[in-house]
PDB file of C-alpha atoms in Angstrom:
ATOM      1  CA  UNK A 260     -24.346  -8.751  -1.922  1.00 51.00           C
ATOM      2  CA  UNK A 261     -20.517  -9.093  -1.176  1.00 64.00           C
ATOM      3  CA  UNK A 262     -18.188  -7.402  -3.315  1.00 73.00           C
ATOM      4  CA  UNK A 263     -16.051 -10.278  -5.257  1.00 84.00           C
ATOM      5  CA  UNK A 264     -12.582 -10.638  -4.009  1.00 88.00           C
ATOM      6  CA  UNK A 265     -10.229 -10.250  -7.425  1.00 91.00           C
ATOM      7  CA  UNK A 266      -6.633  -9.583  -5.853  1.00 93.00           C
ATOM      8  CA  UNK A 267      -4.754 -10.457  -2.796  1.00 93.00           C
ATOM      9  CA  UNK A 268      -2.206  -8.109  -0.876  1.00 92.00           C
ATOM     10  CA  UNK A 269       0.191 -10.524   0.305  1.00 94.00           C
ATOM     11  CA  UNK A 270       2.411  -9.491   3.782  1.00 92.00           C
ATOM     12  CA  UNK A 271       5.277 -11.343   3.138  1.00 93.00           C
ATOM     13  CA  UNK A 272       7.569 -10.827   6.009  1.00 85.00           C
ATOM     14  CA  UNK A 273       6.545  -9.464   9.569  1.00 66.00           C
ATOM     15  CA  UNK A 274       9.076  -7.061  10.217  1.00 58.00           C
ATOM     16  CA  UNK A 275      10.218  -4.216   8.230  1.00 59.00           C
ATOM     17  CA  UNK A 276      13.994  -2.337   8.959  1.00 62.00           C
ATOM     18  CA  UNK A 277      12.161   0.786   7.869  1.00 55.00           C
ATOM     19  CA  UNK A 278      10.118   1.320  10.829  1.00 53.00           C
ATOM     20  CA  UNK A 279       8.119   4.944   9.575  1.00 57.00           C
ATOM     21  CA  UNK A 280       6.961   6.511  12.357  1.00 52.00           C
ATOM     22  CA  UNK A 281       3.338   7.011  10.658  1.00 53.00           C
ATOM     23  CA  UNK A 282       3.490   3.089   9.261  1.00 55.00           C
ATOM     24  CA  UNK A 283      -0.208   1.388   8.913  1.00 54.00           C
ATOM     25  CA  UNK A 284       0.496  -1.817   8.560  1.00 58.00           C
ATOM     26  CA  UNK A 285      -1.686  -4.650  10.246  1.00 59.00           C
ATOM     27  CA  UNK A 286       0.518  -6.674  11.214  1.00 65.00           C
ATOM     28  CA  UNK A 287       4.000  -6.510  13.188  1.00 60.00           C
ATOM     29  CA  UNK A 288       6.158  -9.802  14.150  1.00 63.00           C
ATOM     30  CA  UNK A 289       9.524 -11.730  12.932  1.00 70.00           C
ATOM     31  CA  UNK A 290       9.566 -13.927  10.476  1.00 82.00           C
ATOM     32  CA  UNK A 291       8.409 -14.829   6.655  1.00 91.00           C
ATOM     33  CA  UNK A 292       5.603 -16.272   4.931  1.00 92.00           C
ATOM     34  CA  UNK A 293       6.224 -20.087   4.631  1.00 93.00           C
ATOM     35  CA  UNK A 294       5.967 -20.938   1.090  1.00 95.00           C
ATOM     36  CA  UNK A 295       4.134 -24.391   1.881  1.00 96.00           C
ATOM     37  CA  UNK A 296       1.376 -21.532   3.505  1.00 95.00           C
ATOM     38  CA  UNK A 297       1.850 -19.856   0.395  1.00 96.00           C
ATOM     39  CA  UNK A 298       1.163 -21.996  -2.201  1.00 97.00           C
ATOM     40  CA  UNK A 299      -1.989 -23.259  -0.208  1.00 96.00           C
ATOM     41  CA  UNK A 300      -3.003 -19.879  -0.008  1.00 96.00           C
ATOM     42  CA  UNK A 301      -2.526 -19.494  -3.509  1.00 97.00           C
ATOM     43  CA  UNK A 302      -4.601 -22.522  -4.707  1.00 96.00           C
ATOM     44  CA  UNK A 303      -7.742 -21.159  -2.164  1.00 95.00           C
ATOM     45  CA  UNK A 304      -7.611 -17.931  -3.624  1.00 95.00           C
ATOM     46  CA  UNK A 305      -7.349 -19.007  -6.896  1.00 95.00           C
ATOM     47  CA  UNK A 306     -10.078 -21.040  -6.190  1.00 93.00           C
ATOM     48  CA  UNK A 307     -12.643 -18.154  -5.288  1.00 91.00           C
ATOM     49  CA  UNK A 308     -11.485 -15.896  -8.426  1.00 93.00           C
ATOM     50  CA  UNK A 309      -8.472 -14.011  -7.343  1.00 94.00           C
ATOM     51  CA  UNK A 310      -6.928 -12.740 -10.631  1.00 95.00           C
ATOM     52  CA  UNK A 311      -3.549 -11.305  -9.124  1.00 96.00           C
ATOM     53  CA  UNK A 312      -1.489 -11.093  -6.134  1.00 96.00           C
ATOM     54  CA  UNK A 313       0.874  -8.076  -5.072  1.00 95.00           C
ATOM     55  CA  UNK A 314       3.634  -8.429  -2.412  1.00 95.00           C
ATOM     56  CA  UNK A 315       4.274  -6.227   0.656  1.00 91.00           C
ATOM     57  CA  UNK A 316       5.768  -6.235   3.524  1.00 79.00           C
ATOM     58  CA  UNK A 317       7.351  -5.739   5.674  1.00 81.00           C
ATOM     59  CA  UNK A 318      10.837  -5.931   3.041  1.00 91.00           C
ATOM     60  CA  UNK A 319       9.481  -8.433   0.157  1.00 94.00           C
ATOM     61  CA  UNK A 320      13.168  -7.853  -1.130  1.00 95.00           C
ATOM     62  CA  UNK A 321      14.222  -9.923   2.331  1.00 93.00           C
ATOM     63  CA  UNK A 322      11.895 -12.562   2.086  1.00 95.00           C
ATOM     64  CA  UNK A 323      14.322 -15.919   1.000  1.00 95.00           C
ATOM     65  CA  UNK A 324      12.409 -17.205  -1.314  1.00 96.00           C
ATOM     66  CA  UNK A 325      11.627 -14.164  -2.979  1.00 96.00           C
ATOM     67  CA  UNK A 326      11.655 -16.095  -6.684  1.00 97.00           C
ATOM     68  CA  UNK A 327       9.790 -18.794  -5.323  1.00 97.00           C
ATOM     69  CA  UNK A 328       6.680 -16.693  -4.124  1.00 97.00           C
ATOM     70  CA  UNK A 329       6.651 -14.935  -7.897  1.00 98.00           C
ATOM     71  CA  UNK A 330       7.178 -18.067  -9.421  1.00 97.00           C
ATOM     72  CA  UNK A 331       4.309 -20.195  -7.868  1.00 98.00           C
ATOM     73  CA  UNK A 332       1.661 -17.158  -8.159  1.00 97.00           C
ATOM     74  CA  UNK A 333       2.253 -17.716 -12.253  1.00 98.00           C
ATOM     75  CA  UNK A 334       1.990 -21.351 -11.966  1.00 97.00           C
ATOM     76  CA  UNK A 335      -1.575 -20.790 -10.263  1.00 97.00           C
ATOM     77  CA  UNK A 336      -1.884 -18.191 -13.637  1.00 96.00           C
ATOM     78  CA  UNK A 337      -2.107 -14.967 -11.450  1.00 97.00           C
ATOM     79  CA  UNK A 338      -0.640 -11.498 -12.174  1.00 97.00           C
ATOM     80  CA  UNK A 339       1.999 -10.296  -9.419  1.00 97.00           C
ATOM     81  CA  UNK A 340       3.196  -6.809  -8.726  1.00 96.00           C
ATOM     82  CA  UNK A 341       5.353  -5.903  -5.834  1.00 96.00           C
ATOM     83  CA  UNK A 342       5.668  -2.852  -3.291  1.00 94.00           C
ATOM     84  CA  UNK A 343       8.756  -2.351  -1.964  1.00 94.00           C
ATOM     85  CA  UNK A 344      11.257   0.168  -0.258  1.00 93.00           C
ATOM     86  CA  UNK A 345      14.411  -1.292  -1.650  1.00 95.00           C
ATOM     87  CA  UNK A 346      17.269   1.017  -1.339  1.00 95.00           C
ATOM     88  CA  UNK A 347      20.271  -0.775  -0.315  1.00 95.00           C
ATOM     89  CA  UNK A 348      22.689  -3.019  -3.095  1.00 97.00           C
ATOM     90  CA  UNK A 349      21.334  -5.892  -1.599  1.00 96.00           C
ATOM     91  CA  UNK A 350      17.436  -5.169  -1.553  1.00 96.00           C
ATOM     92  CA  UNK A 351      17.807  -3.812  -5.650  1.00 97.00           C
ATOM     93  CA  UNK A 352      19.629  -6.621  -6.110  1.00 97.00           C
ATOM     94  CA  UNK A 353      17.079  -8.931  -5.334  1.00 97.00           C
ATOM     95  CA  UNK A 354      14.514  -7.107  -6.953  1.00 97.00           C
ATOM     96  CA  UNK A 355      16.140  -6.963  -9.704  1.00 97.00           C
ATOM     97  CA  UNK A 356      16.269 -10.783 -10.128  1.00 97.00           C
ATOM     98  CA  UNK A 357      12.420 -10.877 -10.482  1.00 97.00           C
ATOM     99  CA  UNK A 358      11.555  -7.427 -11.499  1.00 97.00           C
ATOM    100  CA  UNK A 359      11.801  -8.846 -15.163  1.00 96.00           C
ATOM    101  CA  UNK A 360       8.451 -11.462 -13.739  1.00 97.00           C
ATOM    102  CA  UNK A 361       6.692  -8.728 -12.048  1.00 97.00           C
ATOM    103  CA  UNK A 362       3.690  -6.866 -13.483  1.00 96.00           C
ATOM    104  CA  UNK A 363       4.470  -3.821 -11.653  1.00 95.00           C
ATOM    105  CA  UNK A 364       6.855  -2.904  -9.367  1.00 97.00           C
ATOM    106  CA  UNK A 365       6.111   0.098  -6.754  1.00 95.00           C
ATOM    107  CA  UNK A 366       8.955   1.803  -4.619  1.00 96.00           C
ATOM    108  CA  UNK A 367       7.665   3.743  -1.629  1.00 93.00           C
ATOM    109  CA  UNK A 368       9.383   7.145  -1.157  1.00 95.00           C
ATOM    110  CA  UNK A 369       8.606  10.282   1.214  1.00 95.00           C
ATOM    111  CA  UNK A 370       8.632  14.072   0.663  1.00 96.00           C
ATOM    112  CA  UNK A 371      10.681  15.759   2.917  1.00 95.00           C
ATOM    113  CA  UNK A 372       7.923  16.705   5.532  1.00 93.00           C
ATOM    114  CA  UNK A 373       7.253  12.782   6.097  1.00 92.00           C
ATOM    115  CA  UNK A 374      10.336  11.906   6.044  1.00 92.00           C
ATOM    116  CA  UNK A 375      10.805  13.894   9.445  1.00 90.00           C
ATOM    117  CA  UNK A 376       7.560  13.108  10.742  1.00 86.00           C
ATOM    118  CA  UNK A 377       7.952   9.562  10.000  1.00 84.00           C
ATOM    119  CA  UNK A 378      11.845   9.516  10.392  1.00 86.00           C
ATOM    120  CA  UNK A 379      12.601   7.636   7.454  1.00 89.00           C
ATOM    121  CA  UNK A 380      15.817   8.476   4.947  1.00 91.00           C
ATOM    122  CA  UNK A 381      13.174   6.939   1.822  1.00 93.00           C
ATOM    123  CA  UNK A 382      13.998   9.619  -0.396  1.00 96.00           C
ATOM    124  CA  UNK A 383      12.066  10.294  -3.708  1.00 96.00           C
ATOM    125  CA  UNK A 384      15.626  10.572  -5.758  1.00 97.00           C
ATOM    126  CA  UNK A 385      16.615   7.218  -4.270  1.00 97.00           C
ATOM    127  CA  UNK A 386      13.414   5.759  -5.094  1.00 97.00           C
ATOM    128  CA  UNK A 387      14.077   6.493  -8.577  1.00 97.00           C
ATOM    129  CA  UNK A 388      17.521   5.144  -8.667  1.00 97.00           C
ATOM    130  CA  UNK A 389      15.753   1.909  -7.512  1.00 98.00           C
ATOM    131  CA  UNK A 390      13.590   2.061 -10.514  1.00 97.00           C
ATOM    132  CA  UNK A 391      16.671   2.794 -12.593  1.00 96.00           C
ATOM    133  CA  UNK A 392      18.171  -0.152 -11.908  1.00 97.00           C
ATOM    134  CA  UNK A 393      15.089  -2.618 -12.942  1.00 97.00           C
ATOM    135  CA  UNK A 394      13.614  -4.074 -15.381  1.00 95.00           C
ATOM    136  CA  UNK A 395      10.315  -4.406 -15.405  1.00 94.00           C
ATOM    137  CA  UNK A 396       6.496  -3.391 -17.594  1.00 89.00           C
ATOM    138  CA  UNK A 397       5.436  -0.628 -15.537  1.00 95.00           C
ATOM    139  CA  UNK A 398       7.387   1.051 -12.676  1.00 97.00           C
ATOM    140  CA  UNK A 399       5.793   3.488 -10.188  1.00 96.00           C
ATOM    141  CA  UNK A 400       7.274   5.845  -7.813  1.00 96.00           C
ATOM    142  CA  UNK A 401       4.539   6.076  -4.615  1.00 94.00           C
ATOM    143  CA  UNK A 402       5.051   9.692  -2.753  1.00 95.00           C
ATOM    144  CA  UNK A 403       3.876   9.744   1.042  1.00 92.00           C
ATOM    145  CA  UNK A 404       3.138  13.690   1.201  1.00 94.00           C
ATOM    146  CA  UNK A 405       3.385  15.904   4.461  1.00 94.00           C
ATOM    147  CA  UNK A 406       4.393  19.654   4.489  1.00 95.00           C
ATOM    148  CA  UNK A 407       5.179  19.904   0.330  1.00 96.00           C
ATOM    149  CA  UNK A 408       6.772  23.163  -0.764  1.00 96.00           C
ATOM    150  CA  UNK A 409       7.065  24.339  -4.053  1.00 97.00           C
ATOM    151  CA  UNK A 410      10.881  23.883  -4.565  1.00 97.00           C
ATOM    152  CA  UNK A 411      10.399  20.106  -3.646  1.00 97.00           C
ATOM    153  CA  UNK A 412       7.066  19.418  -5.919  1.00 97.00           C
ATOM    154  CA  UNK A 413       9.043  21.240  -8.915  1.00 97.00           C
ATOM    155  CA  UNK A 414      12.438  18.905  -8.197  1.00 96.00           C
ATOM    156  CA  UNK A 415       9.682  16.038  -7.522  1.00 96.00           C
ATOM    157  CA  UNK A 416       8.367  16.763 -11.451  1.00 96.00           C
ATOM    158  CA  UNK A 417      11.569  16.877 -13.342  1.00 96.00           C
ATOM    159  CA  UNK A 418      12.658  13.848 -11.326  1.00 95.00           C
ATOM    160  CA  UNK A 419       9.728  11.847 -12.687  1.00 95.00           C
ATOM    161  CA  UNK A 420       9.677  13.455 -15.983  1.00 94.00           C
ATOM    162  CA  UNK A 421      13.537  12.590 -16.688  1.00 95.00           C
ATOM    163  CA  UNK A 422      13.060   9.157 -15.443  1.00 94.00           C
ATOM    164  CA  UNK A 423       9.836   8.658 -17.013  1.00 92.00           C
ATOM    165  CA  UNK A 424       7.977   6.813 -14.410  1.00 95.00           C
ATOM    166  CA  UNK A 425       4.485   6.895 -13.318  1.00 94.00           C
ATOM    167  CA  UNK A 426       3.727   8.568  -9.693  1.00 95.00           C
ATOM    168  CA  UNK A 427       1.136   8.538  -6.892  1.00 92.00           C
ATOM    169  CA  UNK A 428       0.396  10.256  -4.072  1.00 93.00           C
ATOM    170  CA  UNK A 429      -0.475   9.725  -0.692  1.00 89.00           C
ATOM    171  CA  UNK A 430      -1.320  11.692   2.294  1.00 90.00           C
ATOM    172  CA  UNK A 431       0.538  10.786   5.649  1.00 88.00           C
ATOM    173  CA  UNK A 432      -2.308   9.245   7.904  1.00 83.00           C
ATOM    174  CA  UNK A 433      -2.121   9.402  11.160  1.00 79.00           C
ATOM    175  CA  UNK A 434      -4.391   7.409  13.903  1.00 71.00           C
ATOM    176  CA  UNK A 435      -5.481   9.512  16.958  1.00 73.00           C
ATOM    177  CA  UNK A 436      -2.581   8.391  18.990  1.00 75.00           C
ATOM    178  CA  UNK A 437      -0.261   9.401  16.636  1.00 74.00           C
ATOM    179  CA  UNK A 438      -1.633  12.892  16.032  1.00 76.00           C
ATOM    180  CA  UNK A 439      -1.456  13.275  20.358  1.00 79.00           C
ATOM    181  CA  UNK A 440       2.359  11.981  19.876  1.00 79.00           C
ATOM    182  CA  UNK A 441       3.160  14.845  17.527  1.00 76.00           C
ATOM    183  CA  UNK A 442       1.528  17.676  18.963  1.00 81.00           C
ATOM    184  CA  UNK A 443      -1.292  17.920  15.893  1.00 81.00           C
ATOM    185  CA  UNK A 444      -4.827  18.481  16.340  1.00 84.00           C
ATOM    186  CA  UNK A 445      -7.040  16.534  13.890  1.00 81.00           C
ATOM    187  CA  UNK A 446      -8.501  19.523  11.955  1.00 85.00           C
ATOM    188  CA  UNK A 447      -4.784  20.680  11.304  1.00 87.00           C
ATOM    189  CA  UNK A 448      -3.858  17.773  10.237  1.00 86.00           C
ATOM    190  CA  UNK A 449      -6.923  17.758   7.721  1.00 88.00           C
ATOM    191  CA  UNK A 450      -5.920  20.914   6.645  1.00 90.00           C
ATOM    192  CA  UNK A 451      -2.625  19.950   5.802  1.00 93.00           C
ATOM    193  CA  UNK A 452      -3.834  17.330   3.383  1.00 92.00           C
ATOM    194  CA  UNK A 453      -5.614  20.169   1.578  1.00 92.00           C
ATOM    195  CA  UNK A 454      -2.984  22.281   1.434  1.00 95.00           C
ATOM    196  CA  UNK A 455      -0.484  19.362   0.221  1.00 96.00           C
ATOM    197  CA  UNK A 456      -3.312  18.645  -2.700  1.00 95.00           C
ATOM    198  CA  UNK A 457      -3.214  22.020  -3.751  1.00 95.00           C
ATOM    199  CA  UNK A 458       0.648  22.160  -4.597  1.00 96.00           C
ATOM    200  CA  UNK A 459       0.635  19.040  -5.521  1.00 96.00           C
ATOM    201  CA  UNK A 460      -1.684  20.161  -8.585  1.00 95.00           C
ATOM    202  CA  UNK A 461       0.374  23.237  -9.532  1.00 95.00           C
ATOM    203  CA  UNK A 462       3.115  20.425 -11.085  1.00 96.00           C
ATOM    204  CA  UNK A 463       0.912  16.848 -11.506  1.00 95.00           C
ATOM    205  CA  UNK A 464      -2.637  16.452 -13.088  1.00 91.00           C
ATOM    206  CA  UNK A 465      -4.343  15.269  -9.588  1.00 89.00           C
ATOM    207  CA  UNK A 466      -8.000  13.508 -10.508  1.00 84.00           C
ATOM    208  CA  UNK A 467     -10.910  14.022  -8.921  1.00 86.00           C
ATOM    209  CA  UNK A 468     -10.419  10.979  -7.240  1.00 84.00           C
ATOM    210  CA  UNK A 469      -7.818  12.332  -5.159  1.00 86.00           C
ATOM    211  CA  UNK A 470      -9.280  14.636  -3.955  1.00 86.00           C
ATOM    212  CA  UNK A 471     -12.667  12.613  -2.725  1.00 84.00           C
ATOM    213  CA  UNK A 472     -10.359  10.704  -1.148  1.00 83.00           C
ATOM    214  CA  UNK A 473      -9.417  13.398   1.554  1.00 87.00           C
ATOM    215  CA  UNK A 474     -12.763  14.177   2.173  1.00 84.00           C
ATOM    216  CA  UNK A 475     -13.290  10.482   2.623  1.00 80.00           C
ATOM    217  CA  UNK A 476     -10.406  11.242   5.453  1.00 79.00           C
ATOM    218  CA  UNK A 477     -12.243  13.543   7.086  1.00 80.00           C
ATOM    219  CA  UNK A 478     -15.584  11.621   7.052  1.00 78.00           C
ATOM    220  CA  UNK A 479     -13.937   9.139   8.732  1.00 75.00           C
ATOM    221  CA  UNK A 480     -11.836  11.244  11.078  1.00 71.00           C
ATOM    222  CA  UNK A 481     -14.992  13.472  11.884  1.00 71.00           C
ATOM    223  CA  UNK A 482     -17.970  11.361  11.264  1.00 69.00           C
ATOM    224  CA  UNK A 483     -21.600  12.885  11.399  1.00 66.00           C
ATOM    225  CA  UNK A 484     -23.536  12.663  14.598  1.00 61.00           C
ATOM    226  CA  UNK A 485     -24.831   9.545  15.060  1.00 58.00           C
ATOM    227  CA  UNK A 486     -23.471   8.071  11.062  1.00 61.00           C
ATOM    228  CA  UNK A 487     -21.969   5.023  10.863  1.00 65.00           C
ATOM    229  CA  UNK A 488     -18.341   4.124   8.938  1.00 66.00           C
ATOM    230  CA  UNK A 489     -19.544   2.259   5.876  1.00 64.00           C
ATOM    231  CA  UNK A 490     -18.688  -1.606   5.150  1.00 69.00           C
ATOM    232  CA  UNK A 491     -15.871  -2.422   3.779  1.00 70.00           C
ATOM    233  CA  UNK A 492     -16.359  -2.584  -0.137  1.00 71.00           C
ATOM    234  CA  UNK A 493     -12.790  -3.340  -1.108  1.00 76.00           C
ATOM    235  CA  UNK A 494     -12.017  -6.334  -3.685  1.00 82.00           C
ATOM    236  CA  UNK A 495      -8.460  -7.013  -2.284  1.00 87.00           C
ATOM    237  CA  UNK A 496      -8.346  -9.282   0.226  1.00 89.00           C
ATOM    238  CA  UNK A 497      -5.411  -9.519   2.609  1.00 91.00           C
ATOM    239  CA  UNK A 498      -2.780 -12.481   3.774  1.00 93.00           C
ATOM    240  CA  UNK A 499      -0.871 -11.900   6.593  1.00 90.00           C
ATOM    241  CA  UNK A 500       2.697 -13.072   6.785  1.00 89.00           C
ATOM    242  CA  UNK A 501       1.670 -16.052   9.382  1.00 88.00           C
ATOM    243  CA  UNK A 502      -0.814 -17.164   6.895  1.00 91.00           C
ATOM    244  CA  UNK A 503      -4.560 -15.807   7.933  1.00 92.00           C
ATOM    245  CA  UNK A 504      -6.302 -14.375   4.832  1.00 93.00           C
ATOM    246  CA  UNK A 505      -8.288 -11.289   6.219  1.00 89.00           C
ATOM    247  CA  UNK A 506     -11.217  -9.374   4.134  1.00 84.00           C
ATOM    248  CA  UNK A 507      -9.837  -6.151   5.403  1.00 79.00           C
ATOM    249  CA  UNK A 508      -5.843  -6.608   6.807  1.00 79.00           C
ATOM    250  CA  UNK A 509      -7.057  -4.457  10.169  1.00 75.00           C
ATOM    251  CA  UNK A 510     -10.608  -6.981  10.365  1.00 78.00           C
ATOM    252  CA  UNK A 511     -11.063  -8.870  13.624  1.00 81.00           C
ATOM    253  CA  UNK A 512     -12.576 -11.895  11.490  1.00 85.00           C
ATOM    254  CA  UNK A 513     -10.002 -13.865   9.408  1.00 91.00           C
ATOM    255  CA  UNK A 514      -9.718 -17.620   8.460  1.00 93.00           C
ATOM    256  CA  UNK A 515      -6.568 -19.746   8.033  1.00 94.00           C
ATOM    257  CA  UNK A 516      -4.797 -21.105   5.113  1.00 93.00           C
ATOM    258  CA  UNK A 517      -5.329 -24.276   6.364  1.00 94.00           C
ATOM    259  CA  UNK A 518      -9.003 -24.221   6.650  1.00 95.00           C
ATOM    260  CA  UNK A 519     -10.963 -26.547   4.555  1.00 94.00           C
ATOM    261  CA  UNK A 520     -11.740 -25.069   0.872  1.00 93.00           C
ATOM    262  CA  UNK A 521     -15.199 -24.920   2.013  1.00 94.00           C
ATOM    263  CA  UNK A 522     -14.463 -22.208   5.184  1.00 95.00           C
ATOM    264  CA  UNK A 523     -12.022 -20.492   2.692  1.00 94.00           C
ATOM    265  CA  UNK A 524     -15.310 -20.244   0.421  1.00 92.00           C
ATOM    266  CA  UNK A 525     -17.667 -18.780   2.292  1.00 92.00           C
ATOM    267  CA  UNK A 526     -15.803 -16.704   3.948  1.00 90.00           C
ATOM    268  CA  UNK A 527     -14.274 -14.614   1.271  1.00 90.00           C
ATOM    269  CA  UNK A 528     -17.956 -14.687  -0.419  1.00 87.00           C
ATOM    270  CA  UNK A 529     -19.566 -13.748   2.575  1.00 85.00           C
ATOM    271  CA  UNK A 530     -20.613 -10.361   3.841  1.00 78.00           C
ATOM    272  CA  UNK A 531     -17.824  -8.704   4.848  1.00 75.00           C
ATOM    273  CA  UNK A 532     -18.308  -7.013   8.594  1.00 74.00           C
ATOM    274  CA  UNK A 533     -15.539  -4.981   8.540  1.00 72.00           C
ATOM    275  CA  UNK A 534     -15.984  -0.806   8.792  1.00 69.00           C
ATOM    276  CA  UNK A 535     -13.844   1.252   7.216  1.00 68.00           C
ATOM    277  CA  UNK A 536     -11.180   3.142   9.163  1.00 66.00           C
ATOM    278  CA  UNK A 537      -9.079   5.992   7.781  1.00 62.00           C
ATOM    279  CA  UNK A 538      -5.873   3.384   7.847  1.00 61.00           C
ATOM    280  CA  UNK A 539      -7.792   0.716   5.497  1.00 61.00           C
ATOM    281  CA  UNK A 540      -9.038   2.931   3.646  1.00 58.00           C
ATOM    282  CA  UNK A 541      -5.404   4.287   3.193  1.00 57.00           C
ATOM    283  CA  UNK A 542      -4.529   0.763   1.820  1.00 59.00           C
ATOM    284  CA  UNK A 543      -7.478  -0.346  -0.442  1.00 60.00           C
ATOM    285  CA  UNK A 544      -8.994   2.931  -1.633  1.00 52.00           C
ATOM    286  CA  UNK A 545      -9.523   2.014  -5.489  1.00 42.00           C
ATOM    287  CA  UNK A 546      -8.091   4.518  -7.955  1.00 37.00           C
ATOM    288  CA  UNK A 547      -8.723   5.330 -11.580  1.00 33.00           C
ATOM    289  CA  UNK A 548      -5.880   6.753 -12.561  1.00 36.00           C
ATOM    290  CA  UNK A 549      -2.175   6.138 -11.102  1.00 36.00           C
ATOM    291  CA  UNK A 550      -1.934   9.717  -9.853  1.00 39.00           C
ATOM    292  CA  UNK A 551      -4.200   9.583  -7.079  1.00 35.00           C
ATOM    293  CA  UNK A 552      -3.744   5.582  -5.597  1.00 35.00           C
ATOM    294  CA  UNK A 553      -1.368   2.634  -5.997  1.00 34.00           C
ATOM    295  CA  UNK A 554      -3.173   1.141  -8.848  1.00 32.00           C
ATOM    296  CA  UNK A 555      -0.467  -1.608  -8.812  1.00 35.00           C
ATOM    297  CA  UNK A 556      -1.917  -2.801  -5.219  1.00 38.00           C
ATOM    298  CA  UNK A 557      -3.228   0.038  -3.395  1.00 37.00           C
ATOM    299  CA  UNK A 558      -0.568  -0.457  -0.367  1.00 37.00           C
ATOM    300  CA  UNK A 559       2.652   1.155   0.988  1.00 36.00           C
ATOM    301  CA  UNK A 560       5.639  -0.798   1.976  1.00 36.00           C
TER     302      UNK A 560
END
């Protein structure tokens, strides 16, 4: 039986200035999401259940219409949260102007070990100036983690706790190619993760959850002779910024916007075919508490 689809991680733009060297997202290209795509998108999903909507990226702070997308997912009575990496006056600026319509708003930051391995300047302290400056119900800070020390995790918990703000952790993840860019074998880079969890729950109450996760990680890095990855069993389905809704955002099989309500149908109530891969399951693994996964959309931006 296929998994119901309830949300919708929406790519708005293809193109992000960020650029993180260990980035996951599907899709790369220039442009935005056309809000005549949008709002048929919209009316499908609604159509087949979908409760909520969250947008991503690339930048959803650069996307135009920015108003316009949150505006028209409430007309179609669906929840919206937002992931973002807004740093600069303009970027706040615009989030700012719908953060007040938003559900939840997530800002992406980077400990200091990603933020060399990625080469990124996201910064967990400028992350929470972004939530500062916002208004909205619930406002998470979302920590990519390589290479933690204790000095950072202990600044990382009095940042938080001052600006009282939820967090979540994530583990860098790296594809094989990556790992053979940066010199790192895949059982160190397991490691790491472990070691990364462990600090990380000298200073934050890390669930179980978390920590099932990495092993899920390695399962999928090192999987058992002759095992298979297991379907995909997420409940978010995925819209890319040129308007092909996807069960899984890295799945081969996707169907347009613009397909008849019937194709839209079946497809999203089909059997998914997708396998998991350790950069899906990155972006959709579901969470139970906001410690361990983005339980405003399980995504980066």
């Amino acid at each position: 039986m296929s998994t119901p689809v309830r949300t919708a991680l929406v790519s708005t733009a293809g193109h992000c200035k960020v650029a993180c060297g260990f980035c996951f997202r599907a899709d790369r290209a220039h442009g935005f999401l056309d809000t005549a795509t949008y709002t048929r998108t919209l009316s499908r999903l609604k159509e087949t259940g979908v409760e909520g909507v969250c947008l991503t990226g690339g930048e959803p702070t650069h996307h135009p219409q920015l108003r316009q997308l949150v505006r028209l997912a409430h007309q179609f009575g669906m929840a919206v949260s937002m992931v973002t990496s807004a740093r600069t006056v303009a970027e706040v600026i615009a989030l700012s102007q719908v953060a007040h319509l938003l559900a939840n708003v997530t800002v992406s930051a980077d400990s200091q070990g990603a933020m060399l391995l990625g080469r990124t300047t996201r910064t967990a302290a400028s992350g929470i100036e972004t939530l500062r400056a916002i208004n909205t119900e619930t406002k998470v800070l979302h920590v990519t983690c390589w290479g933690l020390n204790d000095e950072e995790c202990q600044e990382l918990a009095d940042l938080v706790a001052e600006a009282e703000v939820e967090v979540q952790f994530s583990p860098v993840v790296l594809d094989e190619r990556a790992l053979r860019r940066d010199g790192k074998s895949v059982q160190d880079y397991l490691v790491q993760h472990h070691l990364d969890a462990d600090r990380l729950s000298r200073y934050f109450n890390l669930s179980d959850r978390y920590r099932d996760y990495l092993h899920e990680l390695k399962d999928l890095q090192f999987p058992a002779a002759g095992g298979e990855r297991w379907p995909c069993r997420s409940t978010t389905a995925y819209v890319s910024a040129d308007g092909h809704i996807r069960r899984c955002p890295y799945g081969q099989a996707s169907v347009s916007a613009h397909a008849s309500r019937a194709a839209i149908s079946q497809f999203l109530t089909a059997l998914p075919q997708d396998r998991v891969t350790p950069d899906c399951a990155a972006i959709c693994r579901p969470s139970a508490t906001p410690d361990d996964a983005s339980t405003s959309c399980a995504a980066q931006a």
